[in-house]
Coordinates of C-alpha atoms and ligand atoms in Angstrom, one line a residue:
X30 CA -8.0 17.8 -47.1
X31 CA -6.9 18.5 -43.0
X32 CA -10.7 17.3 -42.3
X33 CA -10.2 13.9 -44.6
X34 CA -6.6 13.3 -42.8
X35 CA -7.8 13.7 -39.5
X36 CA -10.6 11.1 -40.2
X37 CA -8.8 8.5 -41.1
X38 CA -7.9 6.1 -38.2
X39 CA -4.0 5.8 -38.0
X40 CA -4.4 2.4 -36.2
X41 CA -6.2 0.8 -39.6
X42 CA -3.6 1.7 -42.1
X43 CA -3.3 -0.3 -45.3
X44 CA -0.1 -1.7 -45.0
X45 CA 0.2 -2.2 -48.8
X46 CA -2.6 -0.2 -51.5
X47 CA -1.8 -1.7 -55.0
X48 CA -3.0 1.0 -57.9
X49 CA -4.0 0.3 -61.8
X50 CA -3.3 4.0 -62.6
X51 CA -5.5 3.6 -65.9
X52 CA -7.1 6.9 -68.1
X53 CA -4.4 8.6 -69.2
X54 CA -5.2 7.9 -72.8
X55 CA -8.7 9.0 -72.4
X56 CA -8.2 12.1 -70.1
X57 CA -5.9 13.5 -73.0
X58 CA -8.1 12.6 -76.0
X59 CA -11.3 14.4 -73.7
X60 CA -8.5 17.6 -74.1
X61 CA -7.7 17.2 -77.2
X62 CA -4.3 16.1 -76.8
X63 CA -2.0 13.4 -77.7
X64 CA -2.2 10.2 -75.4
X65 CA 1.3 10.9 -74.2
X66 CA 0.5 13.9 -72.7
X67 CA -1.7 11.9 -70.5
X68 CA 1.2 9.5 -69.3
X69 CA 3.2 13.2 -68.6
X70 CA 0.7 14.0 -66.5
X71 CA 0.0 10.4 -64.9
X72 CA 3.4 11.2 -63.3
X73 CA 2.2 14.2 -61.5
X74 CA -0.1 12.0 -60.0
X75 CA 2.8 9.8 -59.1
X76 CA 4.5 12.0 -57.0
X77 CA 0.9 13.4 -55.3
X78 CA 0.2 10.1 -54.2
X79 CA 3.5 8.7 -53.1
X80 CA 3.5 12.2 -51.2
X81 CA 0.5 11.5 -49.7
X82 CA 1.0 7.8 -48.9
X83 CA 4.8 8.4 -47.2
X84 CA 2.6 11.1 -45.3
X85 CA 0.2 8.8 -43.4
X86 CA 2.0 6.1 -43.3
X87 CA 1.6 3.5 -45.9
X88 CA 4.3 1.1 -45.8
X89 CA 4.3 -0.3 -49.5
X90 CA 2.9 1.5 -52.8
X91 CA 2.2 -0.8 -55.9
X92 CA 2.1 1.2 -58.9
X93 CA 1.2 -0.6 -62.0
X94 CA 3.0 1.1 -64.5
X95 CA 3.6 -0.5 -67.6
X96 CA 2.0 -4.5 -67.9
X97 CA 3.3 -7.3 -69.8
X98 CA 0.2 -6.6 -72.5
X99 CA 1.4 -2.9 -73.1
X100 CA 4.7 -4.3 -75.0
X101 CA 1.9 -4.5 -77.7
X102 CA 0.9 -0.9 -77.9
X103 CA 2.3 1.3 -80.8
X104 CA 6.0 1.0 -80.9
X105 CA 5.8 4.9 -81.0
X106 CA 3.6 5.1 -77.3
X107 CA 5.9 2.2 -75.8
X108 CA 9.1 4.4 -76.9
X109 CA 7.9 7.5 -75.4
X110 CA 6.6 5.6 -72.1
X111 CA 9.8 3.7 -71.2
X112 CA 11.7 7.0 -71.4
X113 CA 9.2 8.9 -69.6
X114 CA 9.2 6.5 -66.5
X115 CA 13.3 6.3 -66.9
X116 CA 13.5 10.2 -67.3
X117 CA 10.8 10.9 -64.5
X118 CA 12.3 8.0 -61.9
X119 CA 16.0 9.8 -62.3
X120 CA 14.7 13.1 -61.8
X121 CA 12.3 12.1 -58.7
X122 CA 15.4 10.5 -57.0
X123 CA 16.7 13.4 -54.3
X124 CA 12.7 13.7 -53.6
X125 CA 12.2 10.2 -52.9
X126 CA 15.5 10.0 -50.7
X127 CA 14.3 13.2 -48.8
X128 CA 10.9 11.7 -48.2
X129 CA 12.8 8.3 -47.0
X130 CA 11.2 6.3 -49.9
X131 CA 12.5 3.0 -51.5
X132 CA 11.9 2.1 -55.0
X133 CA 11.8 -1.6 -55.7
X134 CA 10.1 -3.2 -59.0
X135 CA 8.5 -5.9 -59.6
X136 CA 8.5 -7.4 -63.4
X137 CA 11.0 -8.8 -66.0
X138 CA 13.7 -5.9 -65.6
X139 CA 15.6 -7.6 -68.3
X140 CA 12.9 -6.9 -71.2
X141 CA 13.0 -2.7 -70.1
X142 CA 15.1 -1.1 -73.0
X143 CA 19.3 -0.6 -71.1
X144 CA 18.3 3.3 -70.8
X145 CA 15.1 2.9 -68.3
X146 CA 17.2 -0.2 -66.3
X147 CA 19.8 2.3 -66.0
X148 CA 18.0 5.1 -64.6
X149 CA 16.0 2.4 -62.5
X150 CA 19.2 0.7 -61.8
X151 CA 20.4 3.7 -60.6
X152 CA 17.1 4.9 -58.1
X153 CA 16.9 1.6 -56.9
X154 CA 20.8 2.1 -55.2
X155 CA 20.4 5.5 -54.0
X156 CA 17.4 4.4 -52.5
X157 CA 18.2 1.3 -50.5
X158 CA 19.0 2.5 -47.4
X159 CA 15.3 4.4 -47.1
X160 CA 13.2 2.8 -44.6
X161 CA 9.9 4.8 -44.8
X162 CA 7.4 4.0 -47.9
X163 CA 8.5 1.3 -50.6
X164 CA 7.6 2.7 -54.0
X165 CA 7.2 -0.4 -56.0
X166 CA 6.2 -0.1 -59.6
X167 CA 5.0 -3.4 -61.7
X168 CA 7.4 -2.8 -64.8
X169 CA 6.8 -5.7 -68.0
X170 CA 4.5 -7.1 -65.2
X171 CA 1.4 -9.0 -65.3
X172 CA 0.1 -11.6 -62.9
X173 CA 0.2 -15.0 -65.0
X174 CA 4.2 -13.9 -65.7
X175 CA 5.0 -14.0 -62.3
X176 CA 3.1 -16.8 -61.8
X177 CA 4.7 -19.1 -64.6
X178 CA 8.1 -17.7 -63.4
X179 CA 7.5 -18.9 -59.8
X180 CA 6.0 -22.6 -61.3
X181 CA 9.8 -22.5 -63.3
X182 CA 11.5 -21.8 -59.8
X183 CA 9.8 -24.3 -58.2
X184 CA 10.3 -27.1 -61.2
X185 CA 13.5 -26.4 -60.9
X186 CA 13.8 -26.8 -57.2
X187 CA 12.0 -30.3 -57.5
X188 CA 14.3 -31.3 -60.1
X189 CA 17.5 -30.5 -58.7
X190 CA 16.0 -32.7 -55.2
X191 CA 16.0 -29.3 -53.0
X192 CA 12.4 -30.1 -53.0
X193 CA 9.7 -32.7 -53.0
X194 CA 6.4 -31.8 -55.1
X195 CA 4.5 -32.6 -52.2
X196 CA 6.5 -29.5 -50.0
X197 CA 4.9 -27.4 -52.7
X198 CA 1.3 -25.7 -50.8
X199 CA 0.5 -21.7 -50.7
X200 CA 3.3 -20.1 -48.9
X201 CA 5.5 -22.0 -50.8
X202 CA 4.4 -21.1 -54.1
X203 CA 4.0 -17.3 -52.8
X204 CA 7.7 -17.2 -51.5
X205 CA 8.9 -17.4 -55.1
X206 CA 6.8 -14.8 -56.5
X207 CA 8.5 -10.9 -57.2
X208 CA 6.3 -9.5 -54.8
X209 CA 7.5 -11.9 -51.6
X210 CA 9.8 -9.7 -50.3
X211 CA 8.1 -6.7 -50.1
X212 CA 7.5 -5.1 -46.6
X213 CA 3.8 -7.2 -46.7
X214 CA 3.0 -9.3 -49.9
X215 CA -0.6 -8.9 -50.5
X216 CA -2.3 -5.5 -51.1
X217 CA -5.0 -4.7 -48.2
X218 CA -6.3 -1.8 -50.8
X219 CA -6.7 -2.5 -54.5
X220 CA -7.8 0.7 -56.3
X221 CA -8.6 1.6 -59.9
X222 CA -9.1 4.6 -61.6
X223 CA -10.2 5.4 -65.0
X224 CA -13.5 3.4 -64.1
X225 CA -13.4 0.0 -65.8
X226 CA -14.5 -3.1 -63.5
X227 CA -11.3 -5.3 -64.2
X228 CA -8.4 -6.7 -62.9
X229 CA -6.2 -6.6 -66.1
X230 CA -3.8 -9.7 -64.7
X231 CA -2.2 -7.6 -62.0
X232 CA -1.2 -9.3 -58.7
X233 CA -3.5 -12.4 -59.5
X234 CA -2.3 -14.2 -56.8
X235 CA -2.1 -11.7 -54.3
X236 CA -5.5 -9.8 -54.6
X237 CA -7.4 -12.9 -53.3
X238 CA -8.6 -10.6 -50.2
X239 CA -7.9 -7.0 -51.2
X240 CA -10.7 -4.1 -50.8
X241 CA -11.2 -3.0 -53.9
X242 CA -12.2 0.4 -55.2
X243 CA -13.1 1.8 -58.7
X244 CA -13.2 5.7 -59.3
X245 CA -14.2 7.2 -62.4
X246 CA -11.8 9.5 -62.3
X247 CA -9.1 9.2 -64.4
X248 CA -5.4 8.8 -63.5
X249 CA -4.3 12.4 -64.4
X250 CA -6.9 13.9 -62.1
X251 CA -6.6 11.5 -58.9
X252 CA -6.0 13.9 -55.9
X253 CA -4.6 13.2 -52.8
X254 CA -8.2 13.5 -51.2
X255 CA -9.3 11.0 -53.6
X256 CA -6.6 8.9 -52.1
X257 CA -7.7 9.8 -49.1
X258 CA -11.3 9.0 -49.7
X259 CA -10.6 5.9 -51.1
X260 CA -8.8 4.8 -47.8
X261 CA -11.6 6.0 -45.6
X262 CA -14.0 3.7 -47.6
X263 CA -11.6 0.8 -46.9
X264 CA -11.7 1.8 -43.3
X265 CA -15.5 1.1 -43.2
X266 CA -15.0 -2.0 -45.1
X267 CA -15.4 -5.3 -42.7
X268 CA -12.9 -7.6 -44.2
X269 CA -13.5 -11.2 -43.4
X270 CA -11.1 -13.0 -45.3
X271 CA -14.0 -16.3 -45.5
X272 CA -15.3 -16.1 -41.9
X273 CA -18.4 -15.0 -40.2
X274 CA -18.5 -11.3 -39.1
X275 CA -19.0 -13.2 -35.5
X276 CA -15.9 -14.6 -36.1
X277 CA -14.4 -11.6 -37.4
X278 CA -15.6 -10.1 -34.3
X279 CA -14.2 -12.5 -31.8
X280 CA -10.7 -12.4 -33.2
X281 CA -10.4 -9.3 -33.8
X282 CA -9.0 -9.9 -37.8
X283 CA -10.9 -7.0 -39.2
X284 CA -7.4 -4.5 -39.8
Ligands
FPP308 C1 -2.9 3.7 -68.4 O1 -3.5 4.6 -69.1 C2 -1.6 4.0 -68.0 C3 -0.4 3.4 -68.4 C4 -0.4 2.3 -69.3 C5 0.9 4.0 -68.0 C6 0.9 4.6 -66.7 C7 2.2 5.2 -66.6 C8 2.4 6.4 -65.9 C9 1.3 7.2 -65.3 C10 3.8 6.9 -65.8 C11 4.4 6.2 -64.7 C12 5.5 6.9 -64.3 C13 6.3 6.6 -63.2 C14 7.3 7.4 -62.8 C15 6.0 5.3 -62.5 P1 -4.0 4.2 -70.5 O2 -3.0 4.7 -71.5 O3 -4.3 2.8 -70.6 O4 -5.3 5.1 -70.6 P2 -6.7 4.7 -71.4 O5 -7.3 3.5 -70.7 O6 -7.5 6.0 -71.2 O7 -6.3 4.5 -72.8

């Protein structure tokens, strides 16, 4: 772990690493155990990685916790997952506030049963003045939602005159999405565990140039030096956003 931290260069930080924590379900049923055991433990792997993300520096963590799609899951699972991420969130609160964290969400907050919005309600105020790491956890989220909802904003804009369809190009259309204002808006690191080669509708717009990296492992056994890992490998990465690596080269975009 000391030899992975002190080979990762602190001048090429992800500013924002966007996570579909995925294999809870399966890491349970390969134990024997019910799938919910799985999401208890997924929250262990919460805290390891937030820990280790605060610790060198990352500036925004996007969790995808719970997607628009999972409202469709066995009322049962959905029940117990809601008041897992409530219950979990409350108690994590004095940690995050020690480690400087913020929580934010991004999703429809009004569709999370009152007890979770409480407890979120809650983390979110005691955490507001935190400047480090901004924990920020896709709750009832999916990428096409936020999309729509940003289309609605903008309709409504146009009608009411405050706008002209023809203002409407890319940064206007990305200032009305939930993830605008976050510290930086798009993730430079998308990773996925679990193993499955998808996006699942998460941060559609916003992935357009993100590294991405698929583990096999599943969410209950990502470590901090697989975190680690997966940020070296996104260190070697030359990003080149549609240039040439001459390009890249010459002004100097590779982060
Ligand atoms: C995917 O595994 C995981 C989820 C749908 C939920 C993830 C939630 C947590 C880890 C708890 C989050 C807690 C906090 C505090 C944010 P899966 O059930 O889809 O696994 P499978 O693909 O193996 O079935």
């Amino acid at each position: 772990m000391e030899k992975l931290i002190e080979s990762i260069d602190r001048n090429r930080i992800p500013a924002h690493v966007a996570i579909i924590m995925d294999g809870n379900g399966r890491w349970a049923k390969s134990r024997g155990l019910d799938r919910s055991e799985g999401h208890v433990e997924g929250v262990n792997t919460v805290r390891r990685i937030t820990e280790i993300a605060s610790e060198i520096g990352v500036g925004c963590l996007t969790l995808y916790a719970f997607s628009t799609e999972n409202w469709n899951r066995p009322q049962a699972e959905v029940d117990a997952l809601m008041h897992l991420i409530g219950i979990a969130i409350e108690r994590e609160t004095p940690d995050l506030i020690r480690n400087n964290v913020r929580l934010r969400m991004i999703g429809d907050f009004g569709r999370m049963p009152e007890d979770a919005r409480k407890r979120l309600q809650g983390c979110f105020d005691a955490t507001s003045h935190c400047t480090g790491l901004v924990l920020n956890l896709a709750l009832s989220y999916s990428g096409r939602w936020d999309i729509v909802e940003a289309a609605r904003l903008l309709a409504a804009d146009a009608a009411k005159g405050t706008i002209a369809p023809d203002d409407i190009d890319g940064n206007l259309l990305a200032s009305r999405l939930s993830t605008a204002s976050l510290p930086q808006q798009d993730p430079d690191l998308l990773i996925r565990t679990g193993g499955d080669l998808r996006v699942s509708n998460f941060l559609l717009w916003e992935i357009a140039y993100s590294e991405i990296e698929v583990t096999d492992k599943y969410w209950p056994d990502f470590s901090k030096e697989d975190f680690l890992q997966a940020i070296l490998n996104y260190q070697k990465r030359e990003r080149r956003f549609g240039k040439t690596s001459e390009q890249i080269a010459a002004d100097g975009t590779n982060k």
